Coordinates of C-alpha atoms in Angstrom, one line a residue:
Chain C
X1 CA 7.7 -1.2 0.7
X2 CA 7.8 -4.9 1.6
X3 CA 8.3 -6.0 5.2
X4 CA 11.2 -8.4 4.2
X5 CA 14.1 -7.1 2.1
X6 CA 15.4 -9.0 -0.9
X7 CA 17.8 -8.0 -3.6
X8 CA 15.9 -6.9 -6.7
X9 CA 17.9 -9.2 -9.0
X10 CA 20.6 -11.8 -9.0
X11 CA 22.2 -13.6 -11.9
X12 CA 24.5 -16.6 -12.5
X13 CA 25.7 -18.9 -15.3
X14 CA 24.5 -22.5 -15.7
X15 CA 26.2 -24.8 -13.2
X16 CA 27.1 -22.0 -10.8
X17 CA 25.6 -21.3 -7.4
X18 CA 23.7 -18.3 -6.3
X19 CA 22.3 -17.1 -3.0
X20 CA 19.3 -14.8 -2.4
X21 CA 19.0 -13.1 0.9
X22 CA 15.9 -12.1 2.8
X23 CA 16.3 -9.7 5.7
X24 CA 13.7 -9.1 8.4
X25 CA 13.6 -8.4 12.1
X26 CA 13.5 -10.3 15.3
X27 CA 9.7 -10.2 15.1
X28 CA 9.6 -12.3 12.0
X29 CA 12.7 -14.0 10.3
X30 CA 14.9 -13.8 13.4
X31 CA 12.2 -14.9 15.9
X32 CA 10.7 -17.9 14.2
X33 CA 11.6 -20.8 12.0
X34 CA 8.7 -20.2 9.7
X35 CA 10.6 -18.9 6.7
X36 CA 9.5 -20.1 3.3
X37 CA 10.6 -19.5 -0.2
X38 CA 8.6 -19.5 -3.4
X39 CA 9.5 -19.7 -7.1
X40 CA 7.3 -17.9 -9.6
X41 CA 7.6 -18.2 -13.3
X42 CA 5.8 -15.5 -15.5
X43 CA 2.1 -15.9 -15.5
X44 CA 2.2 -18.8 -13.1
X45 CA 1.2 -19.3 -9.4
X46 CA 4.0 -19.3 -6.8
X47 CA 5.5 -22.7 -6.0
X48 CA 6.7 -23.6 -2.6
X49 CA 10.4 -24.5 -2.7
X50 CA 11.5 -24.3 1.0
X51 CA 9.5 -24.2 4.2
X52 CA 10.5 -23.9 7.9
X53 CA 13.8 -22.3 6.9
X54 CA 15.4 -25.4 5.3
X55 CA 12.9 -28.1 4.5
X56 CA 12.2 -29.1 0.9
X57 CA 8.8 -30.3 -0.2
X58 CA 8.6 -33.6 -2.0
X59 CA 9.6 -33.1 -5.6
X60 CA 11.8 -30.0 -5.1
X61 CA 15.4 -30.7 -6.3
X62 CA 18.1 -30.9 -3.6
X63 CA 19.9 -28.1 -5.6
X64 CA 17.6 -25.8 -3.6
X65 CA 18.6 -25.2 0.0
X66 CA 17.6 -22.7 2.7
X67 CA 19.3 -21.4 5.9
X68 CA 19.0 -18.6 8.4
X69 CA 21.4 -16.6 10.5
X70 CA 20.0 -14.0 12.8
X71 CA 17.4 -11.8 11.0
X72 CA 18.5 -12.9 7.6
X73 CA 17.4 -16.0 5.7
X74 CA 19.0 -17.3 2.5
X75 CA 18.0 -19.4 -0.5
X76 CA 20.9 -21.1 -2.3
X77 CA 20.5 -22.7 -5.7
X78 CA 23.5 -24.8 -6.8
X79 CA 24.1 -26.2 -10.2
X80 CA 22.0 -23.4 -11.8
X81 CA 19.8 -24.6 -14.7
X82 CA 18.0 -22.5 -17.3
X83 CA 14.6 -23.5 -15.8
X84 CA 15.6 -21.9 -12.5
X85 CA 15.2 -18.5 -14.1
X86 CA 12.2 -17.0 -12.3
X87 CA 11.1 -14.7 -9.5
X88 CA 11.8 -15.8 -5.9
X89 CA 9.9 -14.6 -2.9
X90 CA 10.6 -15.2 0.8
X91 CA 7.9 -15.2 3.4
X92 CA 7.8 -15.4 7.2
X93 CA 5.4 -15.6 10.1
X94 CA 5.4 -12.4 12.1
X95 CA 4.3 -11.7 15.6
X96 CA 2.8 -8.5 14.5
X97 CA -0.9 -8.4 13.6
X98 CA 0.0 -8.8 10.0
X99 CA 0.8 -12.5 10.7
X100 CA 2.4 -13.2 7.3
X101 CA 5.0 -11.0 5.5
X102 CA 6.6 -11.4 2.1
X103 CA 9.7 -10.0 0.6
X104 CA 9.6 -7.8 -2.5
X105 CA 10.9 -10.6 -4.7
X106 CA 14.2 -11.3 -6.5
X107 CA 14.5 -11.8 -10.2
X108 CA 16.9 -14.6 -11.0
X109 CA 18.5 -14.5 -14.4
X110 CA 20.4 -17.5 -15.7
X111 CA 23.0 -16.1 -18.1
Chain U
X1 CA -3.8 -34.7 -4.4
X2 CA -5.4 -31.5 -3.3
X3 CA -6.1 -28.9 -5.9
X4 CA -7.5 -25.4 -5.6
X5 CA -9.5 -23.4 -8.2
X6 CA -10.5 -19.8 -8.0
X7 CA -13.6 -18.4 -9.6
X8 CA -15.4 -15.1 -9.8
X9 CA -15.9 -12.0 -11.9
X10 CA -12.8 -10.6 -13.6
X11 CA -14.1 -7.0 -13.6
X12 CA -15.5 -5.1 -10.7
X13 CA -16.6 -1.5 -10.6
X14 CA -15.0 1.0 -8.3
X15 CA -16.7 1.2 -4.9
X16 CA -18.2 -2.3 -5.5
X17 CA -17.5 -5.6 -3.8
X18 CA -15.0 -8.1 -5.2
X19 CA -16.3 -11.7 -4.6
X20 CA -14.2 -14.8 -5.3
X21 CA -14.6 -18.5 -4.4
X22 CA -11.9 -21.2 -4.1
X23 CA -13.1 -24.7 -4.7
X24 CA -11.0 -27.5 -2.9
X25 CA -10.8 -30.8 -4.7
X26 CA -9.0 -34.0 -3.9
X27 CA -9.2 -33.3 -0.2
X28 CA -11.4 -31.9 2.6
X29 CA -11.6 -28.3 3.6
X30 CA -12.2 -29.7 7.1
X31 CA -8.7 -31.1 7.3
X32 CA -6.2 -29.6 9.9
X33 CA -5.2 -26.8 7.6
X34 CA -5.8 -23.1 7.3
X35 CA -6.9 -21.7 4.0
X36 CA -5.6 -18.3 2.7
X37 CA -6.0 -15.6 0.1
X38 CA -3.0 -13.9 -1.4
X39 CA -2.9 -11.2 -4.1
X40 CA -0.4 -9.8 -6.5
X41 CA -0.9 -6.5 -8.3
X42 CA 0.5 -6.4 -11.9
X43 CA 4.3 -6.4 -11.8
X44 CA 4.4 -6.3 -8.1
X45 CA 5.0 -8.6 -5.1
X46 CA 2.7 -10.9 -3.0
X47 CA 0.4 -9.6 -0.3
X48 CA -1.3 -11.8 2.3
X49 CA -5.0 -11.0 2.6
X50 CA -6.2 -13.4 5.2
X51 CA -7.0 -16.9 6.3
X52 CA -9.8 -19.2 7.6
X53 CA -10.1 -22.5 9.4
X54 CA -12.9 -24.9 8.8
X55 CA -14.4 -23.9 12.2
X56 CA -14.9 -20.4 10.8
X57 CA -12.0 -18.8 12.7
X58 CA -10.3 -16.0 10.6
X59 CA -7.3 -13.8 10.6
X60 CA -7.0 -10.8 8.3
X61 CA -4.2 -8.4 7.2
X62 CA -4.8 -5.3 9.3
X63 CA -4.3 -3.1 6.2
X64 CA -7.4 -4.7 4.6
X65 CA -9.3 -5.9 7.7
X66 CA -12.1 -3.3 7.5
X67 CA -13.0 -4.3 4.0
X68 CA -12.4 -8.1 4.0
X69 CA -14.6 -11.1 4.8
X70 CA -13.4 -14.7 4.3
X71 CA -16.0 -17.4 4.8
X72 CA -16.1 -21.2 4.5
X73 CA -18.8 -23.5 3.1
X74 CA -18.0 -27.0 4.2
X75 CA -21.0 -28.5 2.4
X76 CA -19.5 -27.3 -0.9
X77 CA -15.9 -27.8 0.1
X78 CA -15.0 -24.2 -0.7
X79 CA -14.1 -20.9 0.9
X80 CA -14.7 -17.4 -0.3
X81 CA -13.3 -13.9 -0.3
X82 CA -15.3 -10.6 -0.2
X83 CA -13.5 -7.3 -0.5
X84 CA -15.7 -4.2 -0.3
X85 CA -15.3 -0.6 -1.4
X86 CA -12.7 -1.6 -4.1
X87 CA -10.5 0.9 -5.9
X88 CA -8.0 0.6 -8.8
X89 CA -5.4 -0.3 -6.1
X90 CA -7.2 -3.6 -5.6
X91 CA -6.6 -4.7 -9.2
X92 CA -4.5 -7.8 -8.9
X93 CA -4.2 -11.6 -9.5
X94 CA -5.9 -13.2 -6.5
X95 CA -4.7 -16.6 -5.4
X96 CA -6.2 -19.0 -2.9
X97 CA -3.7 -21.2 -1.1
X98 CA -3.5 -24.0 1.6
X99 CA -1.4 -23.3 4.7
X100 CA 0.9 -26.2 5.5
X101 CA 0.4 -25.9 9.2
X102 CA -0.2 -23.1 11.7
X103 CA 2.0 -20.1 10.9
X104 CA 3.6 -22.1 8.2
X105 CA 4.1 -22.0 4.4
X106 CA 1.6 -22.0 1.6
X107 CA 2.1 -25.4 0.1
X108 CA -0.7 -25.6 -2.5
X109 CA -1.8 -22.7 -4.6
X110 CA -4.7 -22.2 -7.1
X111 CA -3.8 -21.0 -10.6
X112 CA -4.9 -17.4 -9.7
X113 CA -7.6 -15.2 -11.1
X114 CA -7.1 -11.7 -12.4
X115 CA -9.5 -9.1 -11.1
X116 CA -9.6 -5.6 -12.6
X117 CA -11.3 -2.7 -10.9
X118 CA -12.6 -0.3 -13.5
X119 CA -15.7 1.4 -14.6

């Protein structure tokens, strides 16, 4: 069982918006602004999409945005495109000895 | 731009030691970044293994700490992972990654290397 809780799957049609949640505790998501999101296509390495809750690395489309409220972080993808279909993982720093925790991943299907 | 490349045996026998190396190109391993290992069992999620700084300071996942050693070779601009007493549960794709800043995200990843534990 993963330390951070994500829905197993979400889906949306092209052009729509979807949101993926990532729920932790006050020891990780709620306590620090070190939440990040990764996109992973089949057979590929994860790609950083959002860091420090809401920052986008250079080259990541502004259709991707991140936010946090309490112990839950969210990734929103607006204007869904076919190439957005992938697995998405959240991650957070944690004050526990584990230091880094991941969510179990969410499979995004673009209908 | 910095690139990472994992290398090592793809097959390890049970009770043996898994050894992987991550070569850093396009940048220095002595930069102000930590360097990590992350693994992903087939069909499952990501698991952080540990990290190292160029000074040699390390942090490990407590669930693996007794079996893991991460080291750095500044002369070769690379860092390495050793995982001892492996079992089938250690079968996974192993990724090396650069940490953006202390406690922060993994901003650059290697392509990953599949390691199977089997006799």
